[in-house]
Short mmCIF file of C-alpha atoms in Angstrom, two decimals:
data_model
loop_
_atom_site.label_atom_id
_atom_site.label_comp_id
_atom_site.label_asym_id
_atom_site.label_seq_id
_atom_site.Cartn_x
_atom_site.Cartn_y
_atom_site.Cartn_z
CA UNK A 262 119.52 286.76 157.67
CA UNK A 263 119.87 286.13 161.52
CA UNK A 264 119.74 288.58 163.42
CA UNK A 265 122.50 288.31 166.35
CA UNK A 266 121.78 287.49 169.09
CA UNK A 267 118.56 285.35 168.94
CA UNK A 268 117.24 281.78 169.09
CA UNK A 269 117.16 281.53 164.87
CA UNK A 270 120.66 282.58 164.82
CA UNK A 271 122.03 279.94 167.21
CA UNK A 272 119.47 277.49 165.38
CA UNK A 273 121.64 278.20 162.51
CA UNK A 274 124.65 277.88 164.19
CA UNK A 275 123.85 274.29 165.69
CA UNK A 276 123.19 273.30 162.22
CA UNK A 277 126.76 274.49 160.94
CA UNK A 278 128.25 273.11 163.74
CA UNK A 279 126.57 269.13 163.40
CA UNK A 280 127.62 269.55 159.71
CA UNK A 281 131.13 270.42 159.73
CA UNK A 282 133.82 267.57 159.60
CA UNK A 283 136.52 270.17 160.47
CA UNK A 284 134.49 270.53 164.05
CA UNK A 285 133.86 266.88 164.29
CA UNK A 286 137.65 265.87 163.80
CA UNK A 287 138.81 268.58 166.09
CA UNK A 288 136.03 267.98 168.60
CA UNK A 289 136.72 264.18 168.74
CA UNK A 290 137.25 263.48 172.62
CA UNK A 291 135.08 266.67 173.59
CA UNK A 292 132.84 266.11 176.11
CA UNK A 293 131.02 268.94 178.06
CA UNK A 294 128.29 271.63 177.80
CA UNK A 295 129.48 275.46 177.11
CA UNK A 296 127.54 278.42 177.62
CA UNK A 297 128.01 281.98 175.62
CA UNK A 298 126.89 285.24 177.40
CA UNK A 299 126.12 288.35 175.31
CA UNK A 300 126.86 290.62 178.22
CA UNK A 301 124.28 293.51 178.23
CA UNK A 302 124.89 296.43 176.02
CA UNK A 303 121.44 298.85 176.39
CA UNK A 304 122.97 301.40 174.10
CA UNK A 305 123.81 298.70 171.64
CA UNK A 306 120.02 296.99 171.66
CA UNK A 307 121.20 294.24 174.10
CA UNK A 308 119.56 295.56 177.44
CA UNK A 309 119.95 292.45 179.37
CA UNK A 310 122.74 289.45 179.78
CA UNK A 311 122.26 286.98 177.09
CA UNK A 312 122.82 283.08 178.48
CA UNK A 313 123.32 280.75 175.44
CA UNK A 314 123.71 277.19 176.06
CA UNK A 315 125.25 274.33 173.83
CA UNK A 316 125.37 270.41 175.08
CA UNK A 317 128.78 269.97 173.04
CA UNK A 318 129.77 266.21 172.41
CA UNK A 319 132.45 264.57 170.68
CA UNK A 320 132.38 266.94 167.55
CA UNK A 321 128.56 267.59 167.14
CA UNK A 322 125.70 269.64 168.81
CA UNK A 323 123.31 267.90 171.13
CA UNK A 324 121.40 270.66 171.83
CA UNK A 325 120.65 274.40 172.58
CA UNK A 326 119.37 276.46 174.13
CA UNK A 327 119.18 280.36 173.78
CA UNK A 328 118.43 283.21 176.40
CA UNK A 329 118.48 280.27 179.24
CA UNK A 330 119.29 282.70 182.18
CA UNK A 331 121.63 282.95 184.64
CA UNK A 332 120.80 279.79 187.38
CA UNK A 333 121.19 277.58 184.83
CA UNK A 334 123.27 278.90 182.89
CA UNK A 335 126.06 278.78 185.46
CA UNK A 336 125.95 274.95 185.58
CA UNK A 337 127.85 274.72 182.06
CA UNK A 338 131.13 273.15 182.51
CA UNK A 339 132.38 275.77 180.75
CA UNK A 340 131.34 279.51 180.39
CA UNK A 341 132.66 282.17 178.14
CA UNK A 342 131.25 286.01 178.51
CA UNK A 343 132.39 289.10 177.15
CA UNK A 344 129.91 292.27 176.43
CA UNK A 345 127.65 291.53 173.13
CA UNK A 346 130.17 293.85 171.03
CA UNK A 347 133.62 291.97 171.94
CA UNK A 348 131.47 288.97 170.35
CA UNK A 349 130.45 291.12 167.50
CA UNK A 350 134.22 291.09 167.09
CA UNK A 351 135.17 287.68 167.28
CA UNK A 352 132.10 286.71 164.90
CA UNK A 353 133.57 288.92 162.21
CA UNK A 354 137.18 287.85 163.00
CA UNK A 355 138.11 290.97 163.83
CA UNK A 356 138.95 289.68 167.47
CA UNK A 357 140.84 286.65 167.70
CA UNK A 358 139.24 284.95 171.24
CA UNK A 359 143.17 283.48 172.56
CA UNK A 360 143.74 286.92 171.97
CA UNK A 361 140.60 288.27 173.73
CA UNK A 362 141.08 285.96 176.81
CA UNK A 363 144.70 287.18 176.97
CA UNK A 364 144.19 290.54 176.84
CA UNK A 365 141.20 289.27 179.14
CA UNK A 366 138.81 290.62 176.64
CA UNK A 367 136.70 287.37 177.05
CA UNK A 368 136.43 285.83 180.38
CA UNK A 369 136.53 282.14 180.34
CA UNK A 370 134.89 280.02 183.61
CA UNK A 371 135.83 276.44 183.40
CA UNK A 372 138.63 273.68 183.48
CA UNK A 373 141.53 275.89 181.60
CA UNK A 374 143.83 272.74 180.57
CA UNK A 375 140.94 271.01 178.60
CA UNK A 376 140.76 274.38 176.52
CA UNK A 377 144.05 274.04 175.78
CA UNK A 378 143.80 270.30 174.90
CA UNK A 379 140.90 271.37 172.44
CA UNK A 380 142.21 274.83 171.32
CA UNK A 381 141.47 274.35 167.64
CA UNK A 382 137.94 272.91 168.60
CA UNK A 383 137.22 276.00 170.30
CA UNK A 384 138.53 278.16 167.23
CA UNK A 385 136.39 275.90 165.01
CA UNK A 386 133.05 276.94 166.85
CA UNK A 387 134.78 280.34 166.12
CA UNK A 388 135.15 279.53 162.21
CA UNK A 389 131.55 277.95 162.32
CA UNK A 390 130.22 281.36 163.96
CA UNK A 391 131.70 283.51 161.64
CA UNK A 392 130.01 281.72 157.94
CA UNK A 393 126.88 282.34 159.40
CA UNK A 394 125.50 284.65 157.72
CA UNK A 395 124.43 287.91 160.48
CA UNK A 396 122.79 290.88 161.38
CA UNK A 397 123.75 292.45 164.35
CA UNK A 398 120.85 293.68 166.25
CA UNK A 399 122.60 297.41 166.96
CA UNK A 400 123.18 297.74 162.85
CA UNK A 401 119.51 297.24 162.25
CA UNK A 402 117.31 299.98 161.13
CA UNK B 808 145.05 276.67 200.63
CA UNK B 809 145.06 277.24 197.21
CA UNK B 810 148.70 277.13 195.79
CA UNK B 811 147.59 279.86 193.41
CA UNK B 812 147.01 283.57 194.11
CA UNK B 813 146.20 285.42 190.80
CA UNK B 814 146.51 289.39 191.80
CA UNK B 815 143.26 291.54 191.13
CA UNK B 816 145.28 293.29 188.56
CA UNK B 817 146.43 289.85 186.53
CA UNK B 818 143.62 289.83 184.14
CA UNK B 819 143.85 288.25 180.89
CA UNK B 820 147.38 286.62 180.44
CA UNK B 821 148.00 286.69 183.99
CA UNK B 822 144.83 284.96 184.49
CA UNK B 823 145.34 282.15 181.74
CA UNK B 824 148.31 281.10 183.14
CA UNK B 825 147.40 280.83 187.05
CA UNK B 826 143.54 279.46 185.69
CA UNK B 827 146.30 276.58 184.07
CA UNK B 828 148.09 276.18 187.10
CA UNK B 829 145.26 275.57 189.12
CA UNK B 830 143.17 273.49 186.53
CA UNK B 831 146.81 271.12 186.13
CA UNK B 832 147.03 271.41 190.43
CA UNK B 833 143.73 270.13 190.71
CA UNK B 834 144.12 267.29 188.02
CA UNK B 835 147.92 266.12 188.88
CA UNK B 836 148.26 267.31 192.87
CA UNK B 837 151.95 265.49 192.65
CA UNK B 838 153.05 268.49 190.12
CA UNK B 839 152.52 270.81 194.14
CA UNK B 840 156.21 269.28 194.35
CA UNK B 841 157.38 271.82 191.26
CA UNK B 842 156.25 274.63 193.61
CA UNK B 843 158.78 273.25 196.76
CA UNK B 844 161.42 275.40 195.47
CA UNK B 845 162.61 278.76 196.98
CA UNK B 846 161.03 281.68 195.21
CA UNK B 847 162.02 282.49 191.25
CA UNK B 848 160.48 285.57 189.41
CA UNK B 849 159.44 285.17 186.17
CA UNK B 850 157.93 287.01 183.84
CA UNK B 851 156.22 286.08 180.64
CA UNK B 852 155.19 289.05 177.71
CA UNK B 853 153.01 288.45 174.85
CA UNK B 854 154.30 290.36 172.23
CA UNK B 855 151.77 290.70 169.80
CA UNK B 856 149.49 292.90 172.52
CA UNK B 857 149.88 294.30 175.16
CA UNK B 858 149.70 291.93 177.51
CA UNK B 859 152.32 290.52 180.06
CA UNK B 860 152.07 288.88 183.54
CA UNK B 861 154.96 288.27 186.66
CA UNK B 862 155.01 285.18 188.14
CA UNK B 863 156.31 284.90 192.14
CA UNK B 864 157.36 281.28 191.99
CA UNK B 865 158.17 278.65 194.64
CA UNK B 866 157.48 278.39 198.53
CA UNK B 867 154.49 276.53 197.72
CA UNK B 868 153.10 279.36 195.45
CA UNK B 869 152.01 280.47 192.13
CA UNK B 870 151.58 284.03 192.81
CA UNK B 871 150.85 285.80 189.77
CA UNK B 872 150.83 289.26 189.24
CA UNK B 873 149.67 292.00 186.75
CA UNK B 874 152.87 293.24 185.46
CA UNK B 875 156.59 292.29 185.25
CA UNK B 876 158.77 291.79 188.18
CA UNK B 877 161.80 294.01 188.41
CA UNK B 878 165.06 291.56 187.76
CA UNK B 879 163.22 287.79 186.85
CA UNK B 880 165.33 285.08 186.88
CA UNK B 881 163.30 283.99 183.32
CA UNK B 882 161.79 286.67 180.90
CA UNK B 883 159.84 284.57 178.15
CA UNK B 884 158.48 286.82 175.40
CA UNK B 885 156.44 285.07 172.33
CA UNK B 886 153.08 285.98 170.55
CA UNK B 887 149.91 284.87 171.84
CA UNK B 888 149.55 281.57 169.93
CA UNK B 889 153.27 280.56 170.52
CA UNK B 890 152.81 280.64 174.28
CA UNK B 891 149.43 279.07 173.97
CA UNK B 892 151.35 276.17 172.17
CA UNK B 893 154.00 276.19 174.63
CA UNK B 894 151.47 274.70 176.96
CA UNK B 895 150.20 272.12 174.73
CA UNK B 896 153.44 271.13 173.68
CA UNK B 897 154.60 267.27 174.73
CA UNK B 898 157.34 267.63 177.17
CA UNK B 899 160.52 265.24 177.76
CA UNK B 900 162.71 266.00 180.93
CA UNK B 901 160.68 269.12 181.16
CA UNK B 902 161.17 270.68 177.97
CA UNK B 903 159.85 270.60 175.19
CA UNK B 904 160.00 266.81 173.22
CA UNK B 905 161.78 267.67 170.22
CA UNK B 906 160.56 263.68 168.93
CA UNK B 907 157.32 265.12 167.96
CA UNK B 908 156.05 268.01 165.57
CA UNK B 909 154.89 270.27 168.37
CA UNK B 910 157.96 270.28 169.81
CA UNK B 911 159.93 270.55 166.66
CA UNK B 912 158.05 273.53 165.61
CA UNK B 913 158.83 275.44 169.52
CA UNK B 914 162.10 275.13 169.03
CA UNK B 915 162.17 276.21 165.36
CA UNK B 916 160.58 279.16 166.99
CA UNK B 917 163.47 279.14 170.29
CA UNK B 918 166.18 279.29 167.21
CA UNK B 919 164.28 281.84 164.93
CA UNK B 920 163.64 284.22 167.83
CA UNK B 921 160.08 284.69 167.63
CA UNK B 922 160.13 282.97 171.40
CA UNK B 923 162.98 284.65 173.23
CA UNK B 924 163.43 282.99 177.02
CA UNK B 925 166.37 284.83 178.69
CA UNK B 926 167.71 283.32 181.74
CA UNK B 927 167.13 279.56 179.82
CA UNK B 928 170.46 278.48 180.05
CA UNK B 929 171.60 280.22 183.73
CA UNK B 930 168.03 278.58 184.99
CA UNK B 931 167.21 275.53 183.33
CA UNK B 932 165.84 273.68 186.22
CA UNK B 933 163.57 276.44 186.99
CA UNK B 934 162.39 276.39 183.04
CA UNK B 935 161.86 273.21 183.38
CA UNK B 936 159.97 273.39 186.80
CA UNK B 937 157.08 276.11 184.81
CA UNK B 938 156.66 273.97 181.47
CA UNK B 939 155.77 271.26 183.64
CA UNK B 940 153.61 273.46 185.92
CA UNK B 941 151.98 274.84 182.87
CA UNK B 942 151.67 271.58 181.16
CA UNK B 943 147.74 270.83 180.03
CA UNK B 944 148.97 267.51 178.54
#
């Protein structure tokens, strides 16, 4: 299985993503890059800030990218960061991430009215996230 | 200036809706005329967490702050997805377009009471001044 977070998880992810019709309908008109930070947990086995890039585009993948950094990171469109086990959270749908921005659980950098315009986009990446299948790297032995 | 002035306390919630504001400001600068108004308090609670924001409303601002304000003029209370819908929701004259599912299903909600907005009828025009502020359509 995938361990979380790392490149052959978000490999796996892409490939969900670029094969799901829900995401393509949803996604129709979307148009703009998005990067995921896995905010540094040391005591969790995530000692640095994780900077995970996808080139989204009406409803499929163009690419990714995974542990990109910061500087380039920060040219997304759109960024989303939260600390690696508020993520943990939303990939098991424990956390639900309107929820987690509300409650400002997940921090969301970007153009707030085209979230809203593509809300159930954005909680179809979350669906997508949450069928693969994952180990999480602070549950490993 | 920027029109909107989110408080250092107004995470989450608070944040969402001046981030809105400001995205919708920057898109549609004609909607600055919603904010000509003297100042209305409103408040707006999620009730399915705890999460709530006060809004400081007119003279040119969106001031929003991290908890209610004593005595609003409108006190708008829904859960989470409900007030994310309110914002998505077509509009017509400013509320919500009862001609079209969305709308249909917020005021199913309005008449259920799972969105409670007291002060709707006393302050209408002011209701009508936030859905359009608030509008990402």
């Amino acid at each position: 299985m995938p361990l979380f977070p790392s490149d052959e998880w978000l490999k796996d992810y892409v490939e969900r993503i670029n094969s799901s019709k829900e995401y393509e309908e949803a996604a129709a008109t979307w148009e703009g890059d998005l990067c995921y930070v896995f905010e540094a947990e040391p005591d969790k086995s995530v000692p640095k800030d994780v900077w995970t890039w996808v080139d989204l585009w009406h409803g499929k993948c163009r690419e990714a990218r995974y542990d990109i950094g910061e500087e380039e990171g920060t040219k997304a469109k759109f960024i989303i960061r939260a600390p690696y086990s508020r993520w943990k959270q939303v990939i098991r749908k424990e956390l639900d991430p309107v929820k987690g921005m509300m409650q400002g659980k997940l921090k969301l950098k970007g153009d707030l009215p085209t979230i809203v315009r593509n809300v159930k986009a954005a909680n179809e990446l979350v669906n997508i996230a949450a069928t693969v299948p994952t180990d999480f790297v602070d549950e490993q032995r | 200036v920027d029109p909107v002035i989110i408080e250092p306390g107004a995470e989450g919630l608070g944040e969402m809706l001046g981030g809105l504001v400001r995205g919708n400001l920057e898109r549609a600068p004609q909607r600055i005329q919603l904010l000509r108004a003297p100042i209305s308090r409103v408040n707006v609670r999620a009730a399915d967490m705890d999460a709530s924001a006060g809004i400081l409303m007119g003279a040119g601002r969106f001031h929003v702050h991290g908890s209610v304000l004593a005595n609003p003029d409108l006190d708008i209370t829904a859960d989470a997805q409900t007030l994310l819908a309110l914002t998505a929701v077509p509009l017509r004259l400013g509320m919500p377009d009862v001609a079209t599912v969305e709308g249909r299903a917020i005021v199913a909600k309005l008449s259920r009471g799972d969105l409670r907005v007291r002060g709707m009828v006393a302050r209408l025009p002011l209701l009508t001044r936030l859905n359009r502020l608030l509008s990402a359509l």
